[in-house]
XYZ file of C-alpha atoms in Angstrom:
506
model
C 10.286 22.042 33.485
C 11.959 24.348 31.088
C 15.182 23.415 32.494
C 14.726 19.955 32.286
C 13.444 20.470 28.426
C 16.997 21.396 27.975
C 18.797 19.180 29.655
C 16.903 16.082 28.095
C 17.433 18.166 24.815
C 21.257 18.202 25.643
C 21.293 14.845 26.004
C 19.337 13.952 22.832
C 21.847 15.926 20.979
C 25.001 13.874 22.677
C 23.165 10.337 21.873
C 22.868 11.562 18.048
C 26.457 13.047 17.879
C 27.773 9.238 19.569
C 25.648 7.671 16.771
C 27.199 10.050 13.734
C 30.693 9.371 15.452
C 29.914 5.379 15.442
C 28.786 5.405 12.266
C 31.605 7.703 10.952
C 34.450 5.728 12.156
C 37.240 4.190 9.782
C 35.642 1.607 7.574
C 36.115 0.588 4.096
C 33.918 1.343 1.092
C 30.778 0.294 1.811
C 31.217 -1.109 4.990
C 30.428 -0.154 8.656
C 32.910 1.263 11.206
C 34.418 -2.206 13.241
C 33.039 0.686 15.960
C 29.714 0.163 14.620
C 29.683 -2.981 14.492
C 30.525 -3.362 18.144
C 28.173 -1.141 19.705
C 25.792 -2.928 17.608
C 26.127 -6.545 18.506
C 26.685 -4.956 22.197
C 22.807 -2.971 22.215
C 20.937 -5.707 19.515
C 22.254 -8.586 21.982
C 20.838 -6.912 24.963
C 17.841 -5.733 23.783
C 17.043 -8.973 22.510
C 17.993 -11.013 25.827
C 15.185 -8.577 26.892
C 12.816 -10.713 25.006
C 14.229 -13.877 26.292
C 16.147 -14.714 22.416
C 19.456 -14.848 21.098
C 20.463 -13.615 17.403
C 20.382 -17.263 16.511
C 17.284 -18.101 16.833
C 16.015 -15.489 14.439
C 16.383 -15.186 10.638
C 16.313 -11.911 9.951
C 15.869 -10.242 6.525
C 16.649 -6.548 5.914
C 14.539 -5.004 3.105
C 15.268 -1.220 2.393
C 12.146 0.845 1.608
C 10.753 4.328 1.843
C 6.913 4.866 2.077
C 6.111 8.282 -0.246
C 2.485 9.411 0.284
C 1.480 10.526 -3.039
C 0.010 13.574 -0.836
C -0.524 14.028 2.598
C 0.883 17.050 4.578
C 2.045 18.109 1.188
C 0.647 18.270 -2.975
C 1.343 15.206 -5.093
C 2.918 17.898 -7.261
C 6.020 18.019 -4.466
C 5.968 14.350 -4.462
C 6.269 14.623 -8.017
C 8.915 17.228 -8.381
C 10.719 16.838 -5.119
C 10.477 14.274 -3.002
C 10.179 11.128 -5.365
C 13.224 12.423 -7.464
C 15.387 12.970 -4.346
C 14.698 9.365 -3.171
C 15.178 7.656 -5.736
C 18.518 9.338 -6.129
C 19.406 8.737 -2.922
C 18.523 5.012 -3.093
C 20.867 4.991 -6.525
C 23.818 6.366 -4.660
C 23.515 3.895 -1.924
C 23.495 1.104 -4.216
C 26.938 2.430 -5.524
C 28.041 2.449 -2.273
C 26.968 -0.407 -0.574
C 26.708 -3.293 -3.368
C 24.285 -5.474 -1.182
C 21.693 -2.760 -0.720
C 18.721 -3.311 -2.732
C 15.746 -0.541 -2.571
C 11.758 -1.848 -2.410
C 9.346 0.564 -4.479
C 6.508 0.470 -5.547
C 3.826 2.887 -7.035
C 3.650 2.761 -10.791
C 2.688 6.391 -10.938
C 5.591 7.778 -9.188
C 7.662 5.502 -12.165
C 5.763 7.318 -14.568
C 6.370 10.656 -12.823
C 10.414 10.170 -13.186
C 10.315 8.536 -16.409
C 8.500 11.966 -17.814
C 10.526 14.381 -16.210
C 13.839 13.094 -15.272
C 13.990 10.007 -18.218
C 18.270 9.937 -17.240
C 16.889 8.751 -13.584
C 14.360 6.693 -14.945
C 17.170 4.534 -16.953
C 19.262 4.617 -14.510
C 16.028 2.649 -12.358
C 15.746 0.720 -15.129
C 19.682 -0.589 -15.121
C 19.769 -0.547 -11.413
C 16.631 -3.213 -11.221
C 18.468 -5.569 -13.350
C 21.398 -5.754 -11.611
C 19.649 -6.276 -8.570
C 19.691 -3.503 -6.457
C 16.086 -2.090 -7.152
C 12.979 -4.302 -6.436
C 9.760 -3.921 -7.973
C 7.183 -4.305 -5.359
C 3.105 -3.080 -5.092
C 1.499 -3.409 -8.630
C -1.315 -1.043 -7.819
C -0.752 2.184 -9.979
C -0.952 3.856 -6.293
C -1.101 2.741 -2.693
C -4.807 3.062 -2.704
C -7.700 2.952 -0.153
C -8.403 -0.356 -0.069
C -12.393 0.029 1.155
C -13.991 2.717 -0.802
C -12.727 2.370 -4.337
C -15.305 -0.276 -6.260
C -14.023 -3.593 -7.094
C -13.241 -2.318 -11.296
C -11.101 0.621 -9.438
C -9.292 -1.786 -7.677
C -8.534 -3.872 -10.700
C -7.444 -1.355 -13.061
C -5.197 -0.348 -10.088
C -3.353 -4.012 -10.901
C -3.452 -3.468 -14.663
C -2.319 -0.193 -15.427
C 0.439 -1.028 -12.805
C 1.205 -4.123 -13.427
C 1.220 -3.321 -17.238
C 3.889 -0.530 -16.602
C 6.267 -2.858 -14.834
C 5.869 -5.376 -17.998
C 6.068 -2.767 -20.681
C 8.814 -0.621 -18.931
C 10.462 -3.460 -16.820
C 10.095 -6.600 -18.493
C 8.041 -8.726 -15.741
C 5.091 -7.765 -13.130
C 5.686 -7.133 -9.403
C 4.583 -10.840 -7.244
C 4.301 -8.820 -4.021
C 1.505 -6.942 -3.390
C 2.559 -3.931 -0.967
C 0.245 -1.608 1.235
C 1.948 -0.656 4.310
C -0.621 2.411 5.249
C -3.819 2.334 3.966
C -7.033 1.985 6.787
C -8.166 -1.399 6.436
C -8.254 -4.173 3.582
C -11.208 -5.322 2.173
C -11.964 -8.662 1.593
C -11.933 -9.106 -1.738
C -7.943 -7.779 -2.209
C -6.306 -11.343 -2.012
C -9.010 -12.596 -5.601
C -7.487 -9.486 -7.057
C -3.840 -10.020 -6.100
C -3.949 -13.296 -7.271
C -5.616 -13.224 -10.342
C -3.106 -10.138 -11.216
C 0.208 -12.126 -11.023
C 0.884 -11.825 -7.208
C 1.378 -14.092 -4.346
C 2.505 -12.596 -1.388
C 1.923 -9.056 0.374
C 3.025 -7.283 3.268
C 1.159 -4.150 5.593
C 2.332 -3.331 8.849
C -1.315 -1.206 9.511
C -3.320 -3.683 11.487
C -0.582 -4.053 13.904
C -1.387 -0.481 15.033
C -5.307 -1.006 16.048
C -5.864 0.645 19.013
C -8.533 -1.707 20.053
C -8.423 -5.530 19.003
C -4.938 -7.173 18.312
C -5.130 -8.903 15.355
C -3.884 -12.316 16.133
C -1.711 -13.614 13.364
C 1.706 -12.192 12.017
C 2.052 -14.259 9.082
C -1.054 -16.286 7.483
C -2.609 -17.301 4.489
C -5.413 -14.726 3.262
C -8.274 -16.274 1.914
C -10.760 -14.063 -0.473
C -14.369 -14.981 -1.270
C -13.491 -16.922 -4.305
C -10.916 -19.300 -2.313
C -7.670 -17.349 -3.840
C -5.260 -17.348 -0.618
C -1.976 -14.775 -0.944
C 0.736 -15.288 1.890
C 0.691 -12.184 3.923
C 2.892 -10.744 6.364
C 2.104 -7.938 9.050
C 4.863 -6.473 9.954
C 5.476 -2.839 11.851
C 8.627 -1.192 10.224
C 11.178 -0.674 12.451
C 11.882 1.445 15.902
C 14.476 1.533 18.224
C 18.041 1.756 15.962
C 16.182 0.930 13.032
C 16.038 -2.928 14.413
C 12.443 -4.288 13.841
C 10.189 -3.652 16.701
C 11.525 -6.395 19.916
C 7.747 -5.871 21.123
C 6.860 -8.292 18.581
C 8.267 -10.619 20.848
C 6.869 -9.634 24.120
C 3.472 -11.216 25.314
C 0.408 -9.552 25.059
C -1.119 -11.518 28.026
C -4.190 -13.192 28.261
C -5.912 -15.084 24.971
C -8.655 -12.177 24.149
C -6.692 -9.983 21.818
C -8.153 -7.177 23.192
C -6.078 -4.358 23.563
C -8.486 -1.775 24.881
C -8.021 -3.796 28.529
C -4.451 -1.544 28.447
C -3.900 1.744 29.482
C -4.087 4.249 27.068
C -0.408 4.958 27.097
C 0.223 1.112 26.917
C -2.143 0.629 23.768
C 0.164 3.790 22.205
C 3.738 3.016 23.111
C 3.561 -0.974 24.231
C 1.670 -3.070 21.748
C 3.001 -6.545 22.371
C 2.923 -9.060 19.757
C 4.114 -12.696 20.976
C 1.200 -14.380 20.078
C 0.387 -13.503 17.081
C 4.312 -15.062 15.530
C 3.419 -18.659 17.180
C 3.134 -21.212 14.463
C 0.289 -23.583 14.378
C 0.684 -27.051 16.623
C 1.813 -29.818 13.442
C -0.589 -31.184 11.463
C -3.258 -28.252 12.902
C -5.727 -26.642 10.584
C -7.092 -23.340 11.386
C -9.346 -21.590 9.506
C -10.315 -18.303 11.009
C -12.516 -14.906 10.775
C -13.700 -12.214 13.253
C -16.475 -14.212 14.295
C -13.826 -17.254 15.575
C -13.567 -17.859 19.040
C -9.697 -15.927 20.855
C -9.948 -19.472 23.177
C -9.856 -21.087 19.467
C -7.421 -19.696 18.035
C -5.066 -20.299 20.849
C -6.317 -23.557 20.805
C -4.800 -24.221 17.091
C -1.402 -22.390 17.812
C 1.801 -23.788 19.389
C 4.497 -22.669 21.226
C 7.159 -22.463 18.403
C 7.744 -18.911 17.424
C 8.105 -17.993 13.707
C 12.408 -17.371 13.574
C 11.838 -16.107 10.444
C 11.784 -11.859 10.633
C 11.129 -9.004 8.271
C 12.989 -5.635 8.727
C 11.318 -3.177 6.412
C 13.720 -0.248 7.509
C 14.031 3.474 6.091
C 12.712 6.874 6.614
C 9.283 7.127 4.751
C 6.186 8.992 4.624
C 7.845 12.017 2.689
C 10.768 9.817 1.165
C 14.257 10.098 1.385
C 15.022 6.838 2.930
C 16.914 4.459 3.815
C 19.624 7.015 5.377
C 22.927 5.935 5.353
C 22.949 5.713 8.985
C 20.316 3.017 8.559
C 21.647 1.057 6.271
C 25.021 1.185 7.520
C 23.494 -0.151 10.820
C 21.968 -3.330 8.658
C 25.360 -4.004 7.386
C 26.540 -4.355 10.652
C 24.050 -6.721 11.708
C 24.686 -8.549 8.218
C 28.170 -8.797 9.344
C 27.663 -10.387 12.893
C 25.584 -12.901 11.292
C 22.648 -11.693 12.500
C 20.616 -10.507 9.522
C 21.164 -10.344 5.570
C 20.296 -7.329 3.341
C 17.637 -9.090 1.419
C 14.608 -8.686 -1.435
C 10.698 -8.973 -0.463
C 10.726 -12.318 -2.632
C 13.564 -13.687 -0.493
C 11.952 -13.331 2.766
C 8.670 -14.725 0.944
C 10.295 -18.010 -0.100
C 11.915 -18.285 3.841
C 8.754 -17.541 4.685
C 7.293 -20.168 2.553
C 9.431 -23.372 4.834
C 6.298 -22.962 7.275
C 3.712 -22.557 5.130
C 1.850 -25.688 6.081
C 2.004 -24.477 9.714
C 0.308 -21.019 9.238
C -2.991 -20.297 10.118
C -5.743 -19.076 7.203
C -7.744 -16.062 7.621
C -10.400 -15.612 5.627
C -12.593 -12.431 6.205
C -11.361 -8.387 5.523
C -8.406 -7.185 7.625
C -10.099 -4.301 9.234
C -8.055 -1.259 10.976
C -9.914 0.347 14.108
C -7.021 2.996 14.683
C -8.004 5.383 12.141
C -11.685 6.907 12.509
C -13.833 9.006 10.194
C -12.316 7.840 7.033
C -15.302 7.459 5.418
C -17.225 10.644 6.396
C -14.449 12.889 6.275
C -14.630 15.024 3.011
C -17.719 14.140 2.437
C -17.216 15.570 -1.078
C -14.440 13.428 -2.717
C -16.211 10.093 -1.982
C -19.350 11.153 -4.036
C -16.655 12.446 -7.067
C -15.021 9.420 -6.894
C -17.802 7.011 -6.685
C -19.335 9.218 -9.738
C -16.164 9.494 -11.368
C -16.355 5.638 -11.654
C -19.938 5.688 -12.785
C -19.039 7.939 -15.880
C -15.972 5.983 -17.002
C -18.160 2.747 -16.832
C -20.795 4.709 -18.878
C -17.820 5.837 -21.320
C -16.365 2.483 -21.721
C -20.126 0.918 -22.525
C -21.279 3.465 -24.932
C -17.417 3.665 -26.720
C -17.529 -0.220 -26.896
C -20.566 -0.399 -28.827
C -19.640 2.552 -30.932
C -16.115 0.415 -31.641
C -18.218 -2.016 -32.845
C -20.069 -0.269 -34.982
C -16.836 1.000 -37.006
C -15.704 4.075 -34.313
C -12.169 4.002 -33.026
C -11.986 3.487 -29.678
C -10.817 6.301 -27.096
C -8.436 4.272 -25.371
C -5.892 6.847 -24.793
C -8.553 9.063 -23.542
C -10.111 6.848 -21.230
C -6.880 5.317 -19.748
C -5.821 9.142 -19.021
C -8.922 9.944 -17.082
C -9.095 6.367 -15.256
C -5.025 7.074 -14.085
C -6.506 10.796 -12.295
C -9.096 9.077 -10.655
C -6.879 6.186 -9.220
C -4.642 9.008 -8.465
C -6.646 10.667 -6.369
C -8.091 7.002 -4.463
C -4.691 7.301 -3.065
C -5.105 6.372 1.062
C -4.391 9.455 2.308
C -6.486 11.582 -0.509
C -10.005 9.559 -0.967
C -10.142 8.940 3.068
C -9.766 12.586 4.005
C -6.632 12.905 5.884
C -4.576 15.182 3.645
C -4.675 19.055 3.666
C -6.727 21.582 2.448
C -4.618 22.173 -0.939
C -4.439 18.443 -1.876
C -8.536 18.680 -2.376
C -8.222 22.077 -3.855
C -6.343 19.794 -6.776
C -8.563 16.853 -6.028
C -11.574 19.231 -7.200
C -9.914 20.318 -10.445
C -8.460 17.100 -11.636
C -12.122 15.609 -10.622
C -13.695 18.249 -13.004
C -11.218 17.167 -15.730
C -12.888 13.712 -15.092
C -16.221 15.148 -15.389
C -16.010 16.775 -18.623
C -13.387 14.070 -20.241
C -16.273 11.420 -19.244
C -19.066 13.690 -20.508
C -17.016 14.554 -23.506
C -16.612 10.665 -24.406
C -19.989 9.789 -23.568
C -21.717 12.420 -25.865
C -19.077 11.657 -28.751
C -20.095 8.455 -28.249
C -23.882 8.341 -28.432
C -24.081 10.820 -31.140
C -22.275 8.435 -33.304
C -24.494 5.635 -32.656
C -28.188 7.871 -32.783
C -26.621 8.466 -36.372
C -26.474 4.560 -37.292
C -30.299 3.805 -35.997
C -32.674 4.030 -38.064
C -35.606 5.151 -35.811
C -38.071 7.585 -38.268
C -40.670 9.380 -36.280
C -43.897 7.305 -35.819
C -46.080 10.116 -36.675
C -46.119 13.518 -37.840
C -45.180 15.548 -34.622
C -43.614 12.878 -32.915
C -39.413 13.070 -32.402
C -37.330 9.841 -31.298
C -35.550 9.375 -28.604
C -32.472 7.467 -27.826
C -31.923 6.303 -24.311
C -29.096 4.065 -23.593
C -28.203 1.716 -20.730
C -24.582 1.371 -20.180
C -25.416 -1.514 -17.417
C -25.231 -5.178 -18.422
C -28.904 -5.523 -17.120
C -32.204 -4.173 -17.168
C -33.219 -1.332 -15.132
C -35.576 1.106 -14.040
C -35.110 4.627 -13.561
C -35.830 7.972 -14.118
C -34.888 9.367 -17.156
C -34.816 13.169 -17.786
C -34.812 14.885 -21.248
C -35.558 18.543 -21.943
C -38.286 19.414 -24.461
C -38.541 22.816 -26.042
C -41.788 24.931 -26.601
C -44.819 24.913 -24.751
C -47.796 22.838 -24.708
C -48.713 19.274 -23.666
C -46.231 16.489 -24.001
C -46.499 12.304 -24.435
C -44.139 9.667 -24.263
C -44.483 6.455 -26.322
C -42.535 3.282 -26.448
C -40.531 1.768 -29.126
């Protein structure tokens, strides 16, 4: 075996040096090798006659990207100091290079990140989105989980992002972007819309290890009737061409994909029939509850030609590599895809609209387990964090009205922690030990910023009631309500001295 280990790692290391020879070759500025762009058309032809298509038949866009997890294996402070800066100047030098590259990011806190430490890179964003080459994508202030948060945590996600791309950029993002958080509640596509947005893209539900979810591209439908256009698409595998599995059939009409073999529902997760377009003039309105043998019912034959590459290195940044993008440019050049922007594969997308399905329930991820247990901790300081600033904002309101100035600063400093820390791979539990060593400190900042607001708050307005004691002996006392309703509930206050005690009402 340990022989074998080294000839397989032999050969791994020959494959790589052909590909840094192919992509090396003589070529003009910004251009792939004519070597390239031979093996290229030679392996993308043949993998694709695999699959039973030509390169015509598809319309392929090529969107550059690189998911950054705000922490994960790592602190947000490296994300902060290292691994955002170095992407973004890598994506800025490849846009120098190669004219038609444009770079997807999104992630309004990572903006503000570079804009207060590196402000030169930050303009340089800033100049490099108006020429084209940078798209604005996400409008969440992070990639957040999408289940826990409550639905005011999810909003102010949209404004302060959205409001940073206005302010900073000059217009809001339209595509909402979550390629890796654990499932999608249902409520998302009322928020997306209502916040300036109508399309989004994930590529997380096509990795459920249990159910394939059947539709690629479809209308999502929220409670309220607001429908966004989403696409699911996996980002890319073999040669950095999107994944030709999405082309194989899965078999059978029950979309269950526990009936494979473990290494099958790993490695082999084919995805034919969930790119078929709906038979003309079909309606399908769908949920987890709708029959498979209806679904299959509603769908043609006709496969969707139009494809989504969301290509470059991610998780920790640093992507597209030029070997990637070098690679798109030689499929640009055969004819067979065009570098491209999220709202130009949208609008291509948009030619079938009245032949895509409409799913209207949550899009729920069974691949990742435990999310919700995990870290028991965090989910309790984040749902309380939320309690306080909704307590903060009520009492400061009332206060504002009453002649106080409001804390906005204040409270829009504390509400940006806690949707830092609702990021989907911080709230959920899946990051190290050190990321929730900082999670606990920036969620006592929370604490005593809330606390601090709240007493500020509610001292200023015991001072503007009039409430004199109803008897000699007798003390008032102010208890406020920061809920929009009545309630009843316990309500502790500490007396000094001893003796016997009585309450009375107003």
């Amino acid at each position: 075996m340990k022989n074998g280990n080294k000839i397989y790692a032999a050969l791994c290391a020959g494959l790589a040096l052909g590909f840094l020879v192919l992509g090396c070759s003589q070529a003009g500025p910004g251009k792939p090798s004519p070597r390239l762009v031979r093996w290229i058309k030679k392996d993308y032809t043949r993998e694709l006659a695999k699959v039973g298509l030509k390169p015509e038949q598809l319309e392929v866009y090529s969107l550059g990207q690189s998911h950054i997890d705000a922490a994960w294996r790592w602190r947000y402070r490296q994300t902060r100091d290292e691994k955002c800066p170095k992407t973004f100047e890598n994506a800025l030098k490849s846009a120098r290079l190669f004219p038609s590259f444009s770079f997807h990011q999104s992630s309004p806190q990572y903006y503000q990140w570079i804009k207060d430490t590196k402000p030169e890179l930050f303009r340089a964003i800033v100049e490099a989105e108006k020429k084209g080459n940078w798209v604005l994508v996400g409008g969440m202030w992070v990639e957040p989980d999408a289940n826990m948060p409550e639905g005011e945590s999810l909003v102010r996600q949209q404004l302060y992002g959205q409001r940073f791309y206005l302010e900073n950029f000059g217009h809001i993002s339209a595509t909402a972007w979550l390629p890796d958080s654990f499932g999608y509640n249902w409520n998302l596509p009322q928020i997306f819309a209502r916040s300036g947005q109508k399309y989004m893209w994930t590529q997380k539900p096509a990795r459920n290890e249990y159910n394939l979810f059947p539709f690629h591209l479809f209308h999502w439908q929220g409670p309220d009737g607001s429908r966004i256009l989403t696409n699911i698409c996996p980002t890319p595998g073999k040669n950095n061409y999107f994944k030709f599995s999405e082309f194989r059939s899965a078999g059978g009409d029950n979309y269950v994909l526990a009936q494979l073999g473990a290494m099958e529902r790993k490695f082999g997760r084919n995805l034919r029939q969930t790119r078929y377009l709906l038979k003309p003039g079909e309606k399908l309105i769908a949920n987890y509850r709708t029959a498979p043998q209806k679904i299959r019912a509603g769908l043609s034959e006709d496969l969707i030609p139009v494809m989504g590459t969301y290509y470059g290195v991610g998780d920790g940044g640093h992507g597209p590599k030029k070997f990637e993008i070098e690679r798109q440019l030689a499929l640009q050049e055969l004819g067979f895809a065009k570098m491209a922007t999220a709202p130009e594969l949208f609008t291509a997308f948009e030619k079938y609209s009245d032949r895509l399905p409409v799913w209207n329930d949550e899009l729920y991820l069974d691949f990742h387990q435990g999310v919700f247990t995990t870290h028991e901790w965090i989910k309790r300081a984040n749902r309380n964090a939320e309690a306080r600033l909704r307590a903060a904002e009520a009492v400061s309101s009332l206060a504002f009205l009453f002649g106080d100035q409001y804390p906005l600063a204040q409270l829009t400093g504390i509400w940006k922690l806690v949707l830092l820390n609702q990021f989907h791979d911080i709230l959920p539990g899946s990051s190290i030990r050190e990321v929730y060593e900082d999670a606990a400190s920036d969620y006592e900042q929370v604490q005593a910023g809330s606390s601090e607001l709240i007493a500020a708050g509610l001292k200023s307005l015991s001072a503007k009631i009039n409430i004199p004691p109803a008897g000699a002996g007798l003390d008032p006392i102010m208890v406020f309500n920061p809920l929009g309703w009545a309630r009843a509930d316990v309500v502790r206050y500490a007396v000094k001295g001893s003796g016997k005690f009585q309450v009375f009402d107003q």
